[in-house]
mmCIF file of C-alpha atoms in Angstrom:
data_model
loop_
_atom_site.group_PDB
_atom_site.id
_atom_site.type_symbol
_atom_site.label_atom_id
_atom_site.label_comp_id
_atom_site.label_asym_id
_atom_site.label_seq_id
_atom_site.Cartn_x
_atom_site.Cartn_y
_atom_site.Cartn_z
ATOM 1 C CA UNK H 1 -13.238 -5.545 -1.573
ATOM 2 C CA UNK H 2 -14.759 -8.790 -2.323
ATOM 3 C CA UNK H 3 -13.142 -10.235 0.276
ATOM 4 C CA UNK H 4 -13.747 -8.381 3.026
ATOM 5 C CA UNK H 5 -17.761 -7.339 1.806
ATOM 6 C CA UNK H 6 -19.140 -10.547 3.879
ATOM 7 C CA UNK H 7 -17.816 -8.754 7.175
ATOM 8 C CA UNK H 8 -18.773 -5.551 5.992
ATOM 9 C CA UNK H 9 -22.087 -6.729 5.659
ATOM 10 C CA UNK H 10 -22.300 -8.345 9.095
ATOM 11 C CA UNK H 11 -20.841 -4.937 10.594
ATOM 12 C CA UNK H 12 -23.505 -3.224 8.481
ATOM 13 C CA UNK H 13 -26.542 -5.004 9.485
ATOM 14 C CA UNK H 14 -25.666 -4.708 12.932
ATOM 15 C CA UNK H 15 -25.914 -0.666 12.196
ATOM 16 C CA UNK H 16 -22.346 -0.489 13.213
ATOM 17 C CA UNK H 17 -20.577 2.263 11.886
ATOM 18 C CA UNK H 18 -16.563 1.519 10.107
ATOM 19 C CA UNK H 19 -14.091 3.008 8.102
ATOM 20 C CA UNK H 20 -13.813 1.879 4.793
ATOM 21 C CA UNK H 21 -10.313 2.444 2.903
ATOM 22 C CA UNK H 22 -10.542 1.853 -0.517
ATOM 23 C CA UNK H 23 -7.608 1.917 -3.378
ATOM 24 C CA UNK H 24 -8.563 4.469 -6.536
ATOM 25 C CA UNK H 25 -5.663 5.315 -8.514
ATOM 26 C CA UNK H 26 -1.899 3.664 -8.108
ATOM 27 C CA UNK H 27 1.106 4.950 -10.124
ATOM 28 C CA UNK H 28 4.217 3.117 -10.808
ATOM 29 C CA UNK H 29 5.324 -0.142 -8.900
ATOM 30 C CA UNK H 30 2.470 -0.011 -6.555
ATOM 31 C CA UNK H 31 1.659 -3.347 -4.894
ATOM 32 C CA UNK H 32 -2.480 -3.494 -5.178
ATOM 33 C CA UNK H 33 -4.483 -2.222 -7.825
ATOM 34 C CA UNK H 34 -7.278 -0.070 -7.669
ATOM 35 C CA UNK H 35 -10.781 -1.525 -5.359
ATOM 36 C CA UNK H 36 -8.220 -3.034 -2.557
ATOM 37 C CA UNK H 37 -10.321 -2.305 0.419
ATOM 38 C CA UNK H 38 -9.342 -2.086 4.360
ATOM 39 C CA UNK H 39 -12.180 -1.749 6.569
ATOM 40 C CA UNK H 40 -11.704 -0.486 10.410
ATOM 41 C CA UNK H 41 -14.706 -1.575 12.675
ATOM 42 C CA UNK H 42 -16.445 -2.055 15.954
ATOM 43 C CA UNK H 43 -13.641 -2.479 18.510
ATOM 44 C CA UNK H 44 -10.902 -1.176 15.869
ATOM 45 C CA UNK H 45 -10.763 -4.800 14.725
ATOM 46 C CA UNK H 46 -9.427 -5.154 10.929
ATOM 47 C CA UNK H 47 -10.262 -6.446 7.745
ATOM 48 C CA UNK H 48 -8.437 -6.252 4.543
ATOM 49 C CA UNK H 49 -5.348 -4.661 3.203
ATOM 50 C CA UNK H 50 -4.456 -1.421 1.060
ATOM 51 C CA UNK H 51 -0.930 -1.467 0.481
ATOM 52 C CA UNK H 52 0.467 -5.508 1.651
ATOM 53 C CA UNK H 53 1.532 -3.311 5.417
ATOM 54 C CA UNK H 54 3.630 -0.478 4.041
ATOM 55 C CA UNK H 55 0.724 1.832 5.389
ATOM 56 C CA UNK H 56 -1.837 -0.099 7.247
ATOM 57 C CA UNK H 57 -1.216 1.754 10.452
ATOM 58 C CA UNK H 58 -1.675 5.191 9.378
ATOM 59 C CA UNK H 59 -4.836 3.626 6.962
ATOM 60 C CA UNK H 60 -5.996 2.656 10.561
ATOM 61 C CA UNK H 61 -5.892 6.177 12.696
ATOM 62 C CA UNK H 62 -7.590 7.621 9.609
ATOM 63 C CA UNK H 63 -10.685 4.961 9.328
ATOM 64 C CA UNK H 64 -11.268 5.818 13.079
ATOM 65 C CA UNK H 65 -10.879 9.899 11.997
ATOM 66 C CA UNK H 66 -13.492 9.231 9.488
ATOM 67 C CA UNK H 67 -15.974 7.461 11.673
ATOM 68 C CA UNK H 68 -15.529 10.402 14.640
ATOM 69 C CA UNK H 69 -16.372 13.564 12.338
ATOM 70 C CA UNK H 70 -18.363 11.515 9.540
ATOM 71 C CA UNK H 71 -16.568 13.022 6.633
ATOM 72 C CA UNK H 72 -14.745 11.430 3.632
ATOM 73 C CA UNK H 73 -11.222 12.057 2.850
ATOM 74 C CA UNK H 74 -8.991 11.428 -0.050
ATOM 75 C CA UNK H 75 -5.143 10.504 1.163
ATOM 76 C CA UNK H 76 -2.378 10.128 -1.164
ATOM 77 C CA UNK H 77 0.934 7.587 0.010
ATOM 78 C CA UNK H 78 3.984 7.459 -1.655
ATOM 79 C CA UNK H 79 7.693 6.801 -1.952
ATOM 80 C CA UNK H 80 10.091 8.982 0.254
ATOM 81 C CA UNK H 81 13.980 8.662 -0.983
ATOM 82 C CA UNK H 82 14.641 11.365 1.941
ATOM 83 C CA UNK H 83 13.039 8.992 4.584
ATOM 84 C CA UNK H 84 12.137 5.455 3.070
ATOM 85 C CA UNK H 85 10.368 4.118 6.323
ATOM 86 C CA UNK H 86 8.385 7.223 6.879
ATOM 87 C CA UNK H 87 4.549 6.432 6.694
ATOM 88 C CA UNK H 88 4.972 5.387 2.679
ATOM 89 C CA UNK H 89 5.306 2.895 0.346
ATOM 90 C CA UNK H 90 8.824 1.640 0.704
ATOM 91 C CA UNK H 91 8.531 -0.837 -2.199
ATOM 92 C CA UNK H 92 8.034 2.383 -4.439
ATOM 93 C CA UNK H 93 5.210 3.719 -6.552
ATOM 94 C CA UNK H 94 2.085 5.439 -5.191
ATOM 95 C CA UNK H 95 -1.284 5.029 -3.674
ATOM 96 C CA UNK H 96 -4.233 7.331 -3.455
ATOM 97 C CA UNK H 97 -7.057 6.037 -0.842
ATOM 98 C CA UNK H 98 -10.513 7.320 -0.487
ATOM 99 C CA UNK H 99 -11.554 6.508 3.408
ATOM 100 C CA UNK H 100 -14.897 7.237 4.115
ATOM 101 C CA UNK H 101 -17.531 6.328 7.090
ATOM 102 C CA UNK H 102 -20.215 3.521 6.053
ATOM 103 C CA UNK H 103 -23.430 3.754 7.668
ATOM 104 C CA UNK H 104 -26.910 2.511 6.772
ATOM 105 C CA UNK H 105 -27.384 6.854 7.264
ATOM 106 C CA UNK H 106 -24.504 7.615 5.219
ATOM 107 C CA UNK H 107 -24.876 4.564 2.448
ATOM 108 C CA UNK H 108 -28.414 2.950 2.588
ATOM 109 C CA UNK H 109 -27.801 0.823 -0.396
ATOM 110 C CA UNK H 110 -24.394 -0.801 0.847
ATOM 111 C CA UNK H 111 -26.421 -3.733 2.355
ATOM 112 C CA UNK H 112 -27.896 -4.717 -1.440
ATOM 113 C CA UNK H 113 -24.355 -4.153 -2.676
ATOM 114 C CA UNK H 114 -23.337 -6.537 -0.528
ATOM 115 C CA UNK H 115 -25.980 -9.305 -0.907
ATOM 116 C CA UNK H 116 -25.526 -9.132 -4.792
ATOM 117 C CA UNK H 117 -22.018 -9.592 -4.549
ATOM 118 C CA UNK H 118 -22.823 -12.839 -2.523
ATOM 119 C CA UNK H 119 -25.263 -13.816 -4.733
ATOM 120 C CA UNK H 120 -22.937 -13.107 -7.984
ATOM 121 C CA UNK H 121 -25.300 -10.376 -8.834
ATOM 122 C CA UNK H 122 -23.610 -7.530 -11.020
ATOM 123 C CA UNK H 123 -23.448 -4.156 -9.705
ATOM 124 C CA UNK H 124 -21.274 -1.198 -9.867
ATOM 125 C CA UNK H 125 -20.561 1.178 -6.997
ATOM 126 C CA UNK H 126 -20.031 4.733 -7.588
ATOM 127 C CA UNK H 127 -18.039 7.092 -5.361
ATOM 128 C CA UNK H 128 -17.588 10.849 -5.293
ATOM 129 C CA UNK H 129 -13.909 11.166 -4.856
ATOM 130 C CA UNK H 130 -13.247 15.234 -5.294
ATOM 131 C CA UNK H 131 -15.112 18.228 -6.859
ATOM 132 C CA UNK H 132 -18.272 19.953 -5.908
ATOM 133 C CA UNK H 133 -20.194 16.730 -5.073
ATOM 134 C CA UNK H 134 -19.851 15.464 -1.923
ATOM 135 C CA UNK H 135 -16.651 12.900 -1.001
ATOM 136 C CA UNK H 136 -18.418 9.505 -0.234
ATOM 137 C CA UNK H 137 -21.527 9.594 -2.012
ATOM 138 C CA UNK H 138 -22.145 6.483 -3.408
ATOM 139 C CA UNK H 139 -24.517 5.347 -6.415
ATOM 140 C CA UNK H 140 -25.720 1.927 -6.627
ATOM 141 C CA UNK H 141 -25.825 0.308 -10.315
ATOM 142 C CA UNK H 142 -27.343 -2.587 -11.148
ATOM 143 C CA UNK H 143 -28.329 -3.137 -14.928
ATOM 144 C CA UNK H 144 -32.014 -3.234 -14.171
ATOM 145 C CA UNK H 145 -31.740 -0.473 -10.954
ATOM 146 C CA UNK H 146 -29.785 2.557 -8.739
ATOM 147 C CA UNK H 147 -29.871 3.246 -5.378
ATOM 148 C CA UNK H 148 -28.430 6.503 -3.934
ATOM 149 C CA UNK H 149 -27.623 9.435 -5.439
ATOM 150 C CA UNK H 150 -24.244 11.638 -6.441
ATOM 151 C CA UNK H 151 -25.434 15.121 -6.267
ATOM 152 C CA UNK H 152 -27.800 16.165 -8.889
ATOM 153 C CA UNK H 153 -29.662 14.007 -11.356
ATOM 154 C CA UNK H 154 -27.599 14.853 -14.334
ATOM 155 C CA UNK H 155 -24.669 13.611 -12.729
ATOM 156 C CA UNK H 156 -26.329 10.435 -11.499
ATOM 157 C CA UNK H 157 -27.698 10.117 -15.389
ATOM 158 C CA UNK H 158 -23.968 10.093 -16.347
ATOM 159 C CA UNK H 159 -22.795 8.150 -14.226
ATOM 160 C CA UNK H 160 -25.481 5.136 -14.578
ATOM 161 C CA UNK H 161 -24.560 4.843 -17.898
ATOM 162 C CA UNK H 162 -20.994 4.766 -17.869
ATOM 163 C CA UNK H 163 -21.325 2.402 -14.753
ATOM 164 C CA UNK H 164 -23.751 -0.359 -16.708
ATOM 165 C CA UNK H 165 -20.865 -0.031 -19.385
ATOM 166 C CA UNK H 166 -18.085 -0.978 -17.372
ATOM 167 C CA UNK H 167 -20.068 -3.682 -15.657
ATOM 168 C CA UNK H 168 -19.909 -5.061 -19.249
ATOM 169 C CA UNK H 169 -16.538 -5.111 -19.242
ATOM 170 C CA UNK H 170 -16.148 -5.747 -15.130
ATOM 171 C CA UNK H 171 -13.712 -3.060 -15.168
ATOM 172 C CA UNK H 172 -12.845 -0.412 -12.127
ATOM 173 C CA UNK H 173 -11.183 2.811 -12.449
ATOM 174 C CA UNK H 174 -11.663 6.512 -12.324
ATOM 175 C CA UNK H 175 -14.205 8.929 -14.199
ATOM 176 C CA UNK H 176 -14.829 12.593 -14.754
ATOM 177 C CA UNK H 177 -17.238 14.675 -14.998
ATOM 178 C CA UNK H 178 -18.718 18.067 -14.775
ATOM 179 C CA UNK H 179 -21.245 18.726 -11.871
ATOM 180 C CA UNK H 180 -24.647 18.086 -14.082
ATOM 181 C CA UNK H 181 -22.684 15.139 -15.535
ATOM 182 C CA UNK H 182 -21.009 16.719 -18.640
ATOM 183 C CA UNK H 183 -18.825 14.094 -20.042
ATOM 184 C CA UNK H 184 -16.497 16.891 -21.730
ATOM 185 C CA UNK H 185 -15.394 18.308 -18.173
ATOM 186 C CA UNK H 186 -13.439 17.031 -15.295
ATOM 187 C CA UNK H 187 -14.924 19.183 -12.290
ATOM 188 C CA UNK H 188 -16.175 15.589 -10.330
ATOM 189 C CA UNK H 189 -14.008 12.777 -9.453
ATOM 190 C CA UNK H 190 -15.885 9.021 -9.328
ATOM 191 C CA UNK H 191 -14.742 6.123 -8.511
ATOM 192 C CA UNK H 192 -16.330 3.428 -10.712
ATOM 193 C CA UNK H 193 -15.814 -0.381 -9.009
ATOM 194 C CA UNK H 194 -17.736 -3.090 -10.586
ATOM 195 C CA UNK H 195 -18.368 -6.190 -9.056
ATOM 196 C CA UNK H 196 -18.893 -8.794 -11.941
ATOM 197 C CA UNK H 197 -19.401 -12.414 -11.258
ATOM 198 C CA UNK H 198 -16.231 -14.118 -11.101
ATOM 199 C CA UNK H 199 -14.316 -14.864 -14.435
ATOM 200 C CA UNK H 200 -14.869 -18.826 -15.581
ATOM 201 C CA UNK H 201 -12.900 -21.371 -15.825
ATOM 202 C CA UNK H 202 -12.789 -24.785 -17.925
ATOM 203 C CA UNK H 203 -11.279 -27.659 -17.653
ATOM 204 C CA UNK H 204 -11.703 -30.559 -19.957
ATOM 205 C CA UNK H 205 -10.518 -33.837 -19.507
ATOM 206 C CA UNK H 206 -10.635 -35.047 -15.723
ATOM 207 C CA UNK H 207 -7.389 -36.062 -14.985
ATOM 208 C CA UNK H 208 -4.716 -35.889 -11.842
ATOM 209 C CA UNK H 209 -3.656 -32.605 -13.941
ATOM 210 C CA UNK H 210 -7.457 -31.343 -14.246
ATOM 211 C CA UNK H 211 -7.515 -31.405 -10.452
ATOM 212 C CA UNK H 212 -4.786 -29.746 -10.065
ATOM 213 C CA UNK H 213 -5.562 -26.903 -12.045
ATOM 214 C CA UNK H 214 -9.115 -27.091 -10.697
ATOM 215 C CA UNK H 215 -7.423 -26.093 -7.614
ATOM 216 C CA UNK H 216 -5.206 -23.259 -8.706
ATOM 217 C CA UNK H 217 -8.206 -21.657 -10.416
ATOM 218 C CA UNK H 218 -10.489 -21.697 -7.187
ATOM 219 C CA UNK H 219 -7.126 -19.697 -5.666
ATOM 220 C CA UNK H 220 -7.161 -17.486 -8.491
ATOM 221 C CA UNK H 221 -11.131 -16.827 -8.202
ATOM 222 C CA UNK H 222 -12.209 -18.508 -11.057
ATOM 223 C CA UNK H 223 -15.766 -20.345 -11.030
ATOM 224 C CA UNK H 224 -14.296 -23.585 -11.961
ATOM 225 C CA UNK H 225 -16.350 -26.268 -13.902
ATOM 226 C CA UNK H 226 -14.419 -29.806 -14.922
ATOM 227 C CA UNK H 227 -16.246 -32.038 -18.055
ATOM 228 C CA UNK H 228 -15.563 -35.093 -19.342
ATOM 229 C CA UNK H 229 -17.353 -37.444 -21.087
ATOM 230 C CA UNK H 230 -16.398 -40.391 -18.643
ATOM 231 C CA UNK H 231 -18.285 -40.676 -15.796
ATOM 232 C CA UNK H 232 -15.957 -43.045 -14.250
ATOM 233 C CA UNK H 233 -13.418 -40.144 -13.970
ATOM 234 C CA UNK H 234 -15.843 -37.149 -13.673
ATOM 235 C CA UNK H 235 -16.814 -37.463 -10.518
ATOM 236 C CA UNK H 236 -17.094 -34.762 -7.389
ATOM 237 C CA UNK H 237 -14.756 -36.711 -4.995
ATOM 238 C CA UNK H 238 -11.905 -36.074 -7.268
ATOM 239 C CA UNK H 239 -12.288 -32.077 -7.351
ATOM 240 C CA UNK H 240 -12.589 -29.394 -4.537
ATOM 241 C CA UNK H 241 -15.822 -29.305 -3.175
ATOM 242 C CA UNK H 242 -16.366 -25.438 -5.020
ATOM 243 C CA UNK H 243 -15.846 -26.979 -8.375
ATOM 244 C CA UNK H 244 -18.464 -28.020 -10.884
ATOM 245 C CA UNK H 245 -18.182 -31.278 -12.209
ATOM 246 C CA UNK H 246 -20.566 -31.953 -15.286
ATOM 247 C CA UNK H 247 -20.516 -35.318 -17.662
ATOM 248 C CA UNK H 248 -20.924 -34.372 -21.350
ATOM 249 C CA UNK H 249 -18.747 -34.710 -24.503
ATOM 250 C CA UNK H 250 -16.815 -31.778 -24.233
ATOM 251 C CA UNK H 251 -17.547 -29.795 -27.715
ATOM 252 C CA UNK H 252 -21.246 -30.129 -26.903
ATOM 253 C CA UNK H 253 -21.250 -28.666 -23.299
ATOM 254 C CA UNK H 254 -19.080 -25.941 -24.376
ATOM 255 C CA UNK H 255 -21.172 -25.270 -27.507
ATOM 256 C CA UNK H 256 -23.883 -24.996 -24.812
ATOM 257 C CA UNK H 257 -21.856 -22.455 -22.284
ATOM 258 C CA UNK H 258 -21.563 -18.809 -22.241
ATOM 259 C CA UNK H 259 -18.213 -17.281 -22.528
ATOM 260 C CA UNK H 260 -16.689 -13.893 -22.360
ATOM 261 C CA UNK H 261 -13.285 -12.026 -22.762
ATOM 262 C CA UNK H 262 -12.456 -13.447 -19.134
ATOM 263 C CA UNK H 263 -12.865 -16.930 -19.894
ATOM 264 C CA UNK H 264 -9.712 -19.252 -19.662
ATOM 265 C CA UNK H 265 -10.658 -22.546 -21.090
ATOM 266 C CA UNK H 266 -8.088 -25.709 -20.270
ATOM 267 C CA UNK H 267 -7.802 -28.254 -22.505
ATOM 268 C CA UNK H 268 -6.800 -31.063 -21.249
ATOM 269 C CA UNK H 269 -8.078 -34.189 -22.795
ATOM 270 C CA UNK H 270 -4.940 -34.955 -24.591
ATOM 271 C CA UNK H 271 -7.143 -36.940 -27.260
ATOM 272 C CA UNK H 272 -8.054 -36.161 -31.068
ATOM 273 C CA UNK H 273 -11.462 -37.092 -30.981
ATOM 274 C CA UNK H 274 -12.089 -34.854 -27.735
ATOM 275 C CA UNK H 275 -9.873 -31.956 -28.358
ATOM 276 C CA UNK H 276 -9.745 -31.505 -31.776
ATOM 277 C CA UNK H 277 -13.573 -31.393 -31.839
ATOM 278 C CA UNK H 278 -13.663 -28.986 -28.635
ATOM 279 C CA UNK H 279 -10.811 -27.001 -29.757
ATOM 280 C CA UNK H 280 -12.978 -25.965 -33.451
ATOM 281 C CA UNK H 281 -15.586 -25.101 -31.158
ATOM 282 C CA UNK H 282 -12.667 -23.180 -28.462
ATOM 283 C CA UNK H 283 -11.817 -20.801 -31.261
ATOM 284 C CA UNK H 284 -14.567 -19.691 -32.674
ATOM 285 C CA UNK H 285 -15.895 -18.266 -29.104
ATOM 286 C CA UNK H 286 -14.647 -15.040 -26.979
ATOM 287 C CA UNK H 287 -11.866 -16.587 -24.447
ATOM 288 C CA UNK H 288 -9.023 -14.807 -22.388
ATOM 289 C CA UNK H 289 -7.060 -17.435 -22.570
ATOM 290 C CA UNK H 290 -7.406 -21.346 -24.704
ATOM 291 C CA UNK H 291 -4.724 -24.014 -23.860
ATOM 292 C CA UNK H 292 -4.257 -27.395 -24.557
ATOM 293 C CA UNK H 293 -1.916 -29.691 -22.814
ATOM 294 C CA UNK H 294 0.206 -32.337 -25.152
ATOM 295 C CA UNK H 295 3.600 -32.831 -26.552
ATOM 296 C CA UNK H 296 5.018 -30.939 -29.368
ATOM 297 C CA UNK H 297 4.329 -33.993 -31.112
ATOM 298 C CA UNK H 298 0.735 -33.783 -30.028
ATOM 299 C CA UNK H 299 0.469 -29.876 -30.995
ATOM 300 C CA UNK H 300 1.651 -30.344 -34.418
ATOM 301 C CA UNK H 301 -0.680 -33.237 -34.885
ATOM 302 C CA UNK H 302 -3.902 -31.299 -33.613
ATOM 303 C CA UNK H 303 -3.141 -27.741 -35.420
ATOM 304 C CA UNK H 304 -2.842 -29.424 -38.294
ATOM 305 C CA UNK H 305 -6.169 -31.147 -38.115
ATOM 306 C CA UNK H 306 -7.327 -27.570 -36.965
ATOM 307 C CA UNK H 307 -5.915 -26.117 -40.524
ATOM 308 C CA UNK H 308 -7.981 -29.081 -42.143
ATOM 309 C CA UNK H 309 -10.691 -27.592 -40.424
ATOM 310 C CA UNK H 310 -10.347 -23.981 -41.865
ATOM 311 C CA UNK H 311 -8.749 -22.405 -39.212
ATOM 312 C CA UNK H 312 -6.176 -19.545 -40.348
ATOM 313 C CA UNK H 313 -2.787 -19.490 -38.562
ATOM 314 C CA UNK H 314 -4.243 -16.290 -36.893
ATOM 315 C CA UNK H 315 -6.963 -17.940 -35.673
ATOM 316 C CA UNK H 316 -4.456 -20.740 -33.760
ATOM 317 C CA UNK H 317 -2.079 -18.699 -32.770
ATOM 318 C CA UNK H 318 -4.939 -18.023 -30.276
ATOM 319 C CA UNK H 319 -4.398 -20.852 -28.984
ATOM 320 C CA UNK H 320 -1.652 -21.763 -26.496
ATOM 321 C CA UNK H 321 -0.002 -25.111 -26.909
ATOM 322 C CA UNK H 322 1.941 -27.043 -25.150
ATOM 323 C CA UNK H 323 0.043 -25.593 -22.163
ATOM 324 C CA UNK H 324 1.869 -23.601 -19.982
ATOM 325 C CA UNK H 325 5.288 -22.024 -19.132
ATOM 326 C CA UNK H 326 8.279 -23.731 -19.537
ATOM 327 C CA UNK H 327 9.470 -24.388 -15.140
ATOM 328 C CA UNK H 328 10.390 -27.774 -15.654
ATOM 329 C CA UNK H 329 7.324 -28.595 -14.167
ATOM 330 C CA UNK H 330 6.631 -32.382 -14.173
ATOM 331 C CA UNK H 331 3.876 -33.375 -11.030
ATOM 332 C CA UNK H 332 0.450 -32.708 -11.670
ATOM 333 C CA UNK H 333 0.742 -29.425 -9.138
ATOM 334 C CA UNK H 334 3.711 -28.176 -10.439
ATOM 335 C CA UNK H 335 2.017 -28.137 -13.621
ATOM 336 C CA UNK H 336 -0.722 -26.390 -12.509
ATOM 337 C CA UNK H 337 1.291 -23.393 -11.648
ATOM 338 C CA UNK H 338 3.022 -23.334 -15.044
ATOM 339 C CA UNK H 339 -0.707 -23.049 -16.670
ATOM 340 C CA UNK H 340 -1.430 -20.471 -13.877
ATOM 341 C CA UNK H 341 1.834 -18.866 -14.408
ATOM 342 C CA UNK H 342 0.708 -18.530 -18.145
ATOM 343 C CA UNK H 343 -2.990 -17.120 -17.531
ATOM 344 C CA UNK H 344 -1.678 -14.408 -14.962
ATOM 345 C CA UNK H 345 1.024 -13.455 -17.839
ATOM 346 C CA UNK H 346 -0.975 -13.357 -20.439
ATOM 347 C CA UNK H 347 -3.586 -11.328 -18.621
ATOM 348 C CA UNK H 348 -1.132 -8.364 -17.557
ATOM 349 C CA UNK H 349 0.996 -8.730 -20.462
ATOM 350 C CA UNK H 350 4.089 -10.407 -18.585
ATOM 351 C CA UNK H 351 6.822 -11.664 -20.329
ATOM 352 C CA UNK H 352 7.214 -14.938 -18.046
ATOM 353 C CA UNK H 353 11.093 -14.023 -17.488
ATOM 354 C CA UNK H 354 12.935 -14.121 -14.552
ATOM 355 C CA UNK H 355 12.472 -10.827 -12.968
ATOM 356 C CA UNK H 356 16.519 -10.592 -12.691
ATOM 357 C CA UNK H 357 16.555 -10.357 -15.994
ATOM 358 C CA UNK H 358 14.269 -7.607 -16.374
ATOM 359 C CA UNK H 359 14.403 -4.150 -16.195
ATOM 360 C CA UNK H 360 12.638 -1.505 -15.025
ATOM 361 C CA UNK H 361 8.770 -1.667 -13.231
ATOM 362 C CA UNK H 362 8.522 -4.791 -11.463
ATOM 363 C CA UNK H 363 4.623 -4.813 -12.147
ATOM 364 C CA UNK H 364 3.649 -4.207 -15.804
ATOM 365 C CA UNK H 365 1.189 -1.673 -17.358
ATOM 366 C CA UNK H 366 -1.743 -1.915 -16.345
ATOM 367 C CA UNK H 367 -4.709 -2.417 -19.096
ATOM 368 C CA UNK H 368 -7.107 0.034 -18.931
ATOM 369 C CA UNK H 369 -10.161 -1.585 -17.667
ATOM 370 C CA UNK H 370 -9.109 -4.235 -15.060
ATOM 371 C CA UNK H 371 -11.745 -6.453 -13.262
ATOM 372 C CA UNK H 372 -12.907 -6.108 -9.956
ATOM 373 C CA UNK H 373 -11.654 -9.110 -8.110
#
């Protein structure tokens, strides 16, 4: 959805009524998680995707269904073994889509949705998806406002404060309800997608590598931010133009910076008196993910000034070192995607094995609050 919201938005302000497709629950092997969005618009052009083409064209004849009568409706794709290139998922699993007409009429507050998710604003959106509320009515959370409304105030009570809580946590998924907003009922559906600023990453040490894996992380959505001490080598013509380049010793501009449980923090100084220093400060913050590039050598050398410093061997195991997975990788790029390799794993609980040496789901379980992305 974040992808496709600056069209939306154009569509929008031009009071031009589209379909909007969104993803709300998968099961199985499905291949996009819940909040993919496919929008059909003003001369049936296309944005987005919902399933990666298994069902894009009938997605398509029901956006324009939508926009004709102006109602909401909940379809469900899946799997057929009697007919695997029916309209379904041939890949497997299962995808339930809530398609639903957008209008300034129908949604007045999709226009500030959209300009705080330019802006890196958070804010929730919350959709009726079944029950005795009405399919497609949306509620607007922002932690210091609403806009909209699901149905009755109790509900919309509810439903603000479960929203502001998984804004917290940037997570997306399904809630229920009862119709005054009962938390011990299931009678309403919502969809809860939160649109948190995107996740952080940090590099330290700017280096070939550090640009590399500047790179990666602007493909993976990260707001990436490069520091080094040395101004010779921490300078903006050596990084994408989107990445933050900031001169400070290391430990002290991360002592300075916010992190959260999204976090990935890249350490990549390969030198004692920069990463040992950063590192002490590394683990005693909320990160999803701390590495730090070196030989084995190298790690032995720093955890054990990291012991010296107090640091438990629960506390380092925390951290990952030698960054990366092990692909052979030896150019700067290649080792960027073993360090990206490493975050997605560790993220979705991957095991980093071949998949022809797995078994079973291709994808693996889900966490329960995923970010909105």
């Amino acid at each position: 959805m974040r992808d496709v919201l600056p069209v939306l938005g154009r569509w929008y302000a031009a009071g031009a009524p589209f379909g909007l497709a969104t993803v709300v629950e998968v099961s199985r092997s499905a291949p996009r998680d819940p909040g993919a969005a496919m929008a059909v618009g003003p001369d049936d052009e296309v944005v987005g995707s919902v399933s990666g083409g298994c069902v894009e064209g009938a997605v398509f004849e029901l956006a324009r269904e939508v926009v004709a009568g102006g109602e909401a409706r909940l379809e469900t794709f899946g799997y057929s073994d009697e007919d695997a290139f029916a309209v379904g998922l041939t890949c497997g699993g299962e995808l339930t889509l809530l398609v639903r007409p957008v209008t300034p009429e129908l949604d007045p507050a999709f226009g500030d949705v959209a300009a705080s998710v330019a802006a890196a604003e958070p804010v929730t959106v919350a959709t009726v998806t079944g029950g005795p509320a009405r399919r497609g009515a949306t509620l607007a959370v922002w932690p210091d406002r609403v806009a909209g409304g699901l149905g009755t105030p109790g509900l919309d009570l509810a439903v603000t404060a479960d929203a502001r809580g998984e804004l917290a946590l940037g997570a997306t998924g399904l809630r229920h309800y009862g119709a005054q907003g009962q938390r011990r009922e299931d009678t309403v559906e919502v969809f809860l997608q939160s649109f948190a600023p995107p996740p952080r990453m940090l590099v330290f040490g700017a280096i070939d590598y550090a640009a590399a894996v500047a790179r990666i992380g602007v493909f993976l959505g990260y707001r990436v931010t490069v520091c080094d001490a040395r101004p010779v080598f921490a300078t903006p013509r050596r990084f994408p133009a989107d990445v933050e380049v900031v001169v400070a010793w290391p430990h002290r501009y991360l002592a300075g910076t916010d992190t959260d449980e999204r976090t990935v923090i890249c350490v990549l100084t390969h030198d004692p008196k920069f990463d040992v220093p950063l590192l002490t400060e590394a683990l005693r913050r909320p990160a999803a993910y701390i590495g730090a590039m070196g030989s084995r050598r190298t790690h032995e050398d720093r955890a054990g000034r990291l012991r010296e410093a107090g640091f438990t061997e629960r506390e380092l195991a925390r951290l990952r070192s030698p960054v990366g997975l092990d692909l052979g990788a030896r150019t700067p790029e290649e080792v960027a995607v073993s360090v990206a390799a490493e975050i997605v794993a560790l993220r979705w609980g991957g095991s980093g094995a071949p998949l022809t040496t797995t078994r079973g789901a291709v994808h693996p379980p889900r966490p329960s609050a995923g970010s909105a992305r």
